[in-house]
Short mmCIF file of N, CA and C in Angstrom, two decimals:
data_model
loop_
_atom_site.label_atom_id
_atom_site.label_comp_id
_atom_site.label_asym_id
_atom_site.label_seq_id
_atom_site.Cartn_x
_atom_site.Cartn_y
_atom_site.Cartn_z
N MET A 16 -20.40 23.67 -3.36
CA MET A 16 -19.99 22.82 -2.27
C MET A 16 -18.48 22.56 -2.72
N ARG A 17 -17.63 22.24 -1.94
CA ARG A 17 -16.45 21.60 -1.88
C ARG A 17 -15.99 20.45 -2.19
N ALA A 18 -15.39 19.50 -3.04
CA ALA A 18 -15.31 18.51 -3.10
C ALA A 18 -14.79 18.08 -2.22
N THR A 19 -14.85 16.44 -2.11
CA THR A 19 -14.18 15.93 -0.61
C THR A 19 -12.88 15.10 -1.03
N ALA A 20 -12.36 14.44 -0.29
CA ALA A 20 -11.28 13.82 -0.41
C ALA A 20 -11.38 12.33 -1.44
N ALA A 21 -12.57 11.99 -1.38
CA ALA A 21 -13.29 10.77 -2.82
C ALA A 21 -12.81 11.31 -3.92
N ALA A 22 -13.60 12.78 -4.16
CA ALA A 22 -13.39 12.93 -5.30
C ALA A 22 -12.32 13.42 -5.97
N LEU A 23 -11.23 13.71 -4.97
CA LEU A 23 -10.04 14.42 -5.25
C LEU A 23 -8.70 13.33 -5.47
N SER A 24 -9.63 12.17 -6.11
CA SER A 24 -8.75 11.32 -5.51
C SER A 24 -7.95 10.78 -7.30
N ARG A 25 -7.24 9.95 -7.45
CA ARG A 25 -6.45 9.51 -8.70
C ARG A 25 -7.29 9.72 -9.82
N SER A 26 -6.84 10.14 -11.15
CA SER A 26 -7.73 9.91 -12.21
C SER A 26 -7.81 8.77 -12.65
N VAL A 27 -8.93 8.66 -13.41
CA VAL A 27 -9.02 7.20 -13.88
C VAL A 27 -7.71 7.06 -15.12
N TRP A 28 -8.24 7.52 -15.99
CA TRP A 28 -7.49 7.36 -16.82
C TRP A 28 -5.77 7.31 -16.80
N LYS A 29 -4.99 7.69 -15.96
CA LYS A 29 -3.75 7.31 -15.00
C LYS A 29 -3.91 5.79 -14.21
N GLY A 30 -4.83 5.43 -13.60
CA GLY A 30 -4.88 3.95 -13.23
C GLY A 30 -4.49 4.10 -12.33
N PRO A 31 -4.58 2.91 -11.49
CA PRO A 31 -4.04 2.87 -9.86
C PRO A 31 -2.93 3.22 -9.40
N PHE A 32 -2.41 3.71 -8.25
CA PHE A 32 -1.10 3.49 -8.13
C PHE A 32 -0.82 2.32 -7.34
N PHE A 33 0.27 1.64 -7.91
CA PHE A 33 0.68 0.79 -6.73
C PHE A 33 2.29 0.21 -6.81
N VAL A 34 2.63 -0.34 -6.28
CA VAL A 34 4.45 -0.34 -5.74
C VAL A 34 4.78 -1.94 -6.09
N HIS A 35 5.67 -2.32 -6.78
CA HIS A 35 5.67 -4.01 -7.08
C HIS A 35 6.81 -4.03 -5.64
N PHE A 36 6.36 -5.09 -4.87
CA PHE A 36 6.75 -5.67 -3.39
C PHE A 36 7.72 -7.07 -3.96
N PRO A 37 8.93 -6.84 -4.15
CA PRO A 37 9.37 -8.29 -4.17
C PRO A 37 9.46 -9.46 -3.69
N LYS A 38 9.23 -9.46 -2.68
CA LYS A 38 8.77 -10.18 -1.43
C LYS A 38 7.81 -10.57 -1.27
N LEU A 39 6.43 -10.56 -2.07
CA LEU A 39 5.30 -10.26 -2.06
C LEU A 39 4.66 -11.67 -1.47
N GLU A 40 5.06 -12.80 -2.40
CA GLU A 40 4.51 -14.06 -2.42
C GLU A 40 5.30 -14.94 -1.10
N GLU A 41 6.51 -14.13 -0.73
CA GLU A 41 7.13 -14.70 0.40
C GLU A 41 6.17 -14.23 1.65
N SER A 42 5.99 -13.28 1.79
CA SER A 42 5.60 -12.44 3.20
C SER A 42 3.92 -13.07 2.88
N ILE A 43 3.16 -13.50 2.24
CA ILE A 43 1.90 -14.07 2.11
C ILE A 43 2.00 -15.78 3.04
N LYS A 44 3.23 -16.62 2.49
CA LYS A 44 3.07 -17.66 2.69
C LYS A 44 3.30 -17.79 4.23
N THR A 45 4.64 -16.78 4.67
CA THR A 45 5.08 -16.70 5.88
C THR A 45 4.38 -15.94 6.84
N GLY A 46 3.86 -14.83 6.50
CA GLY A 46 2.53 -13.85 7.01
C GLY A 46 3.48 -12.83 7.86
N LYS A 47 4.88 -12.79 6.98
CA LYS A 47 5.49 -12.00 7.49
C LYS A 47 5.55 -10.52 7.32
N PRO A 48 5.28 -9.41 8.16
CA PRO A 48 4.59 -8.03 7.19
C PRO A 48 5.48 -7.38 6.61
N ILE A 49 5.08 -6.81 5.16
CA ILE A 49 5.94 -6.04 4.20
C ILE A 49 5.83 -4.48 4.85
N MET A 50 6.88 -4.14 5.30
CA MET A 50 7.27 -2.90 5.69
C MET A 50 7.18 -1.76 4.39
N THR A 51 6.67 -0.77 4.45
CA THR A 51 6.45 0.14 3.42
C THR A 51 6.63 1.97 3.79
N LYS A 52 7.40 3.12 2.84
CA LYS A 52 6.90 4.16 3.41
C LYS A 52 5.69 4.75 2.56
N VAL A 53 5.47 3.99 1.58
CA VAL A 53 4.22 3.94 0.26
C VAL A 53 3.14 4.46 0.95
N ARG A 54 2.56 5.59 1.59
CA ARG A 54 1.15 5.67 2.19
C ARG A 54 0.20 5.75 0.97
N ALA A 55 0.20 5.94 -0.45
CA ALA A 55 -0.47 6.22 -1.20
C ALA A 55 -0.85 5.16 -2.43
N CYS A 56 -0.38 3.69 -2.03
CA CYS A 56 -0.40 2.70 -2.77
C CYS A 56 -1.38 1.70 -2.58
N THR A 57 -2.24 1.58 -3.68
CA THR A 57 -3.30 1.00 -3.72
C THR A 57 -3.12 -0.61 -3.59
N ILE A 58 -4.19 -1.16 -3.15
CA ILE A 58 -3.70 -2.75 -2.68
C ILE A 58 -4.50 -3.62 -4.12
N MET A 59 -3.65 -3.91 -4.55
CA MET A 59 -4.35 -5.06 -5.75
C MET A 59 -4.85 -6.19 -5.43
N PRO A 60 -5.36 -6.72 -6.15
CA PRO A 60 -6.23 -8.45 -6.23
C PRO A 60 -5.20 -9.03 -5.49
N HIS A 61 -3.78 -9.45 -6.23
CA HIS A 61 -2.94 -10.06 -6.04
C HIS A 61 -1.92 -9.93 -4.44
N MET A 62 -2.20 -8.89 -4.35
CA MET A 62 -1.86 -8.32 -2.94
C MET A 62 -2.85 -8.77 -1.52
N VAL A 63 -3.60 -9.63 -1.89
CA VAL A 63 -4.87 -9.79 -0.46
C VAL A 63 -3.99 -10.90 -0.01
N GLY A 64 -4.08 -10.74 1.15
CA GLY A 64 -3.69 -11.78 1.76
C GLY A 64 -2.37 -11.56 2.42
N ALA A 65 -1.60 -10.51 2.14
CA ALA A 65 -0.45 -10.03 2.80
C ALA A 65 -0.55 -9.25 3.33
N ARG A 66 0.16 -9.40 4.79
CA ARG A 66 -0.14 -8.11 5.58
C ARG A 66 1.20 -7.03 5.52
N PHE A 67 0.49 -5.88 5.36
CA PHE A 67 1.62 -4.46 5.27
C PHE A 67 1.42 -3.63 6.70
N MET A 68 2.91 -2.80 6.98
CA MET A 68 3.17 -1.88 7.67
C MET A 68 3.63 -0.73 7.07
N VAL A 69 2.60 0.29 7.17
CA VAL A 69 3.13 1.94 6.59
C VAL A 69 3.55 2.34 7.74
N HIS A 70 4.87 3.50 7.13
CA HIS A 70 5.75 4.03 8.04
C HIS A 70 4.45 5.73 8.24
N ASN A 71 4.73 6.35 9.37
CA ASN A 71 3.71 7.59 9.51
C ASN A 71 4.52 8.50 9.92
N GLY A 72 6.27 8.17 9.43
CA GLY A 72 7.00 9.23 9.75
C GLY A 72 7.66 9.31 11.32
N ASN A 73 7.26 8.37 11.92
CA ASN A 73 7.55 7.82 13.63
C ASN A 73 7.86 6.41 13.11
N ARG A 74 6.98 5.55 12.97
CA ARG A 74 7.25 4.87 13.03
C ARG A 74 6.61 3.58 12.27
N TYR A 75 6.05 2.20 11.92
CA TYR A 75 5.70 1.93 10.79
C TYR A 75 4.34 1.19 11.85
N LEU A 76 3.41 1.38 11.53
CA LEU A 76 1.74 0.97 11.46
C LEU A 76 1.37 0.07 10.59
N PRO A 77 0.23 -1.28 11.28
CA PRO A 77 -0.22 -1.94 10.82
C PRO A 77 -1.43 -1.36 10.04
N VAL A 78 -1.94 -2.19 8.89
CA VAL A 78 -3.02 -1.75 7.92
C VAL A 78 -4.30 -2.57 8.36
N ASP A 79 -5.32 -2.24 8.70
CA ASP A 79 -6.06 -2.86 8.99
C ASP A 79 -7.25 -2.67 7.54
#
């Protein structure tokens, strides 16, 4: 049986992969989306409420 994508996720001992967004609080207050090219980033609890747009190689798409 082959491993699924969920089983091939980041190791627990490494912890989650996240990026520090310097204008995160400003984005939450104003509702302006944060544009990023980091597709593998984990949304942490302090990031809830912010809008993100992720680059797919051609354009920025909103994260649902």
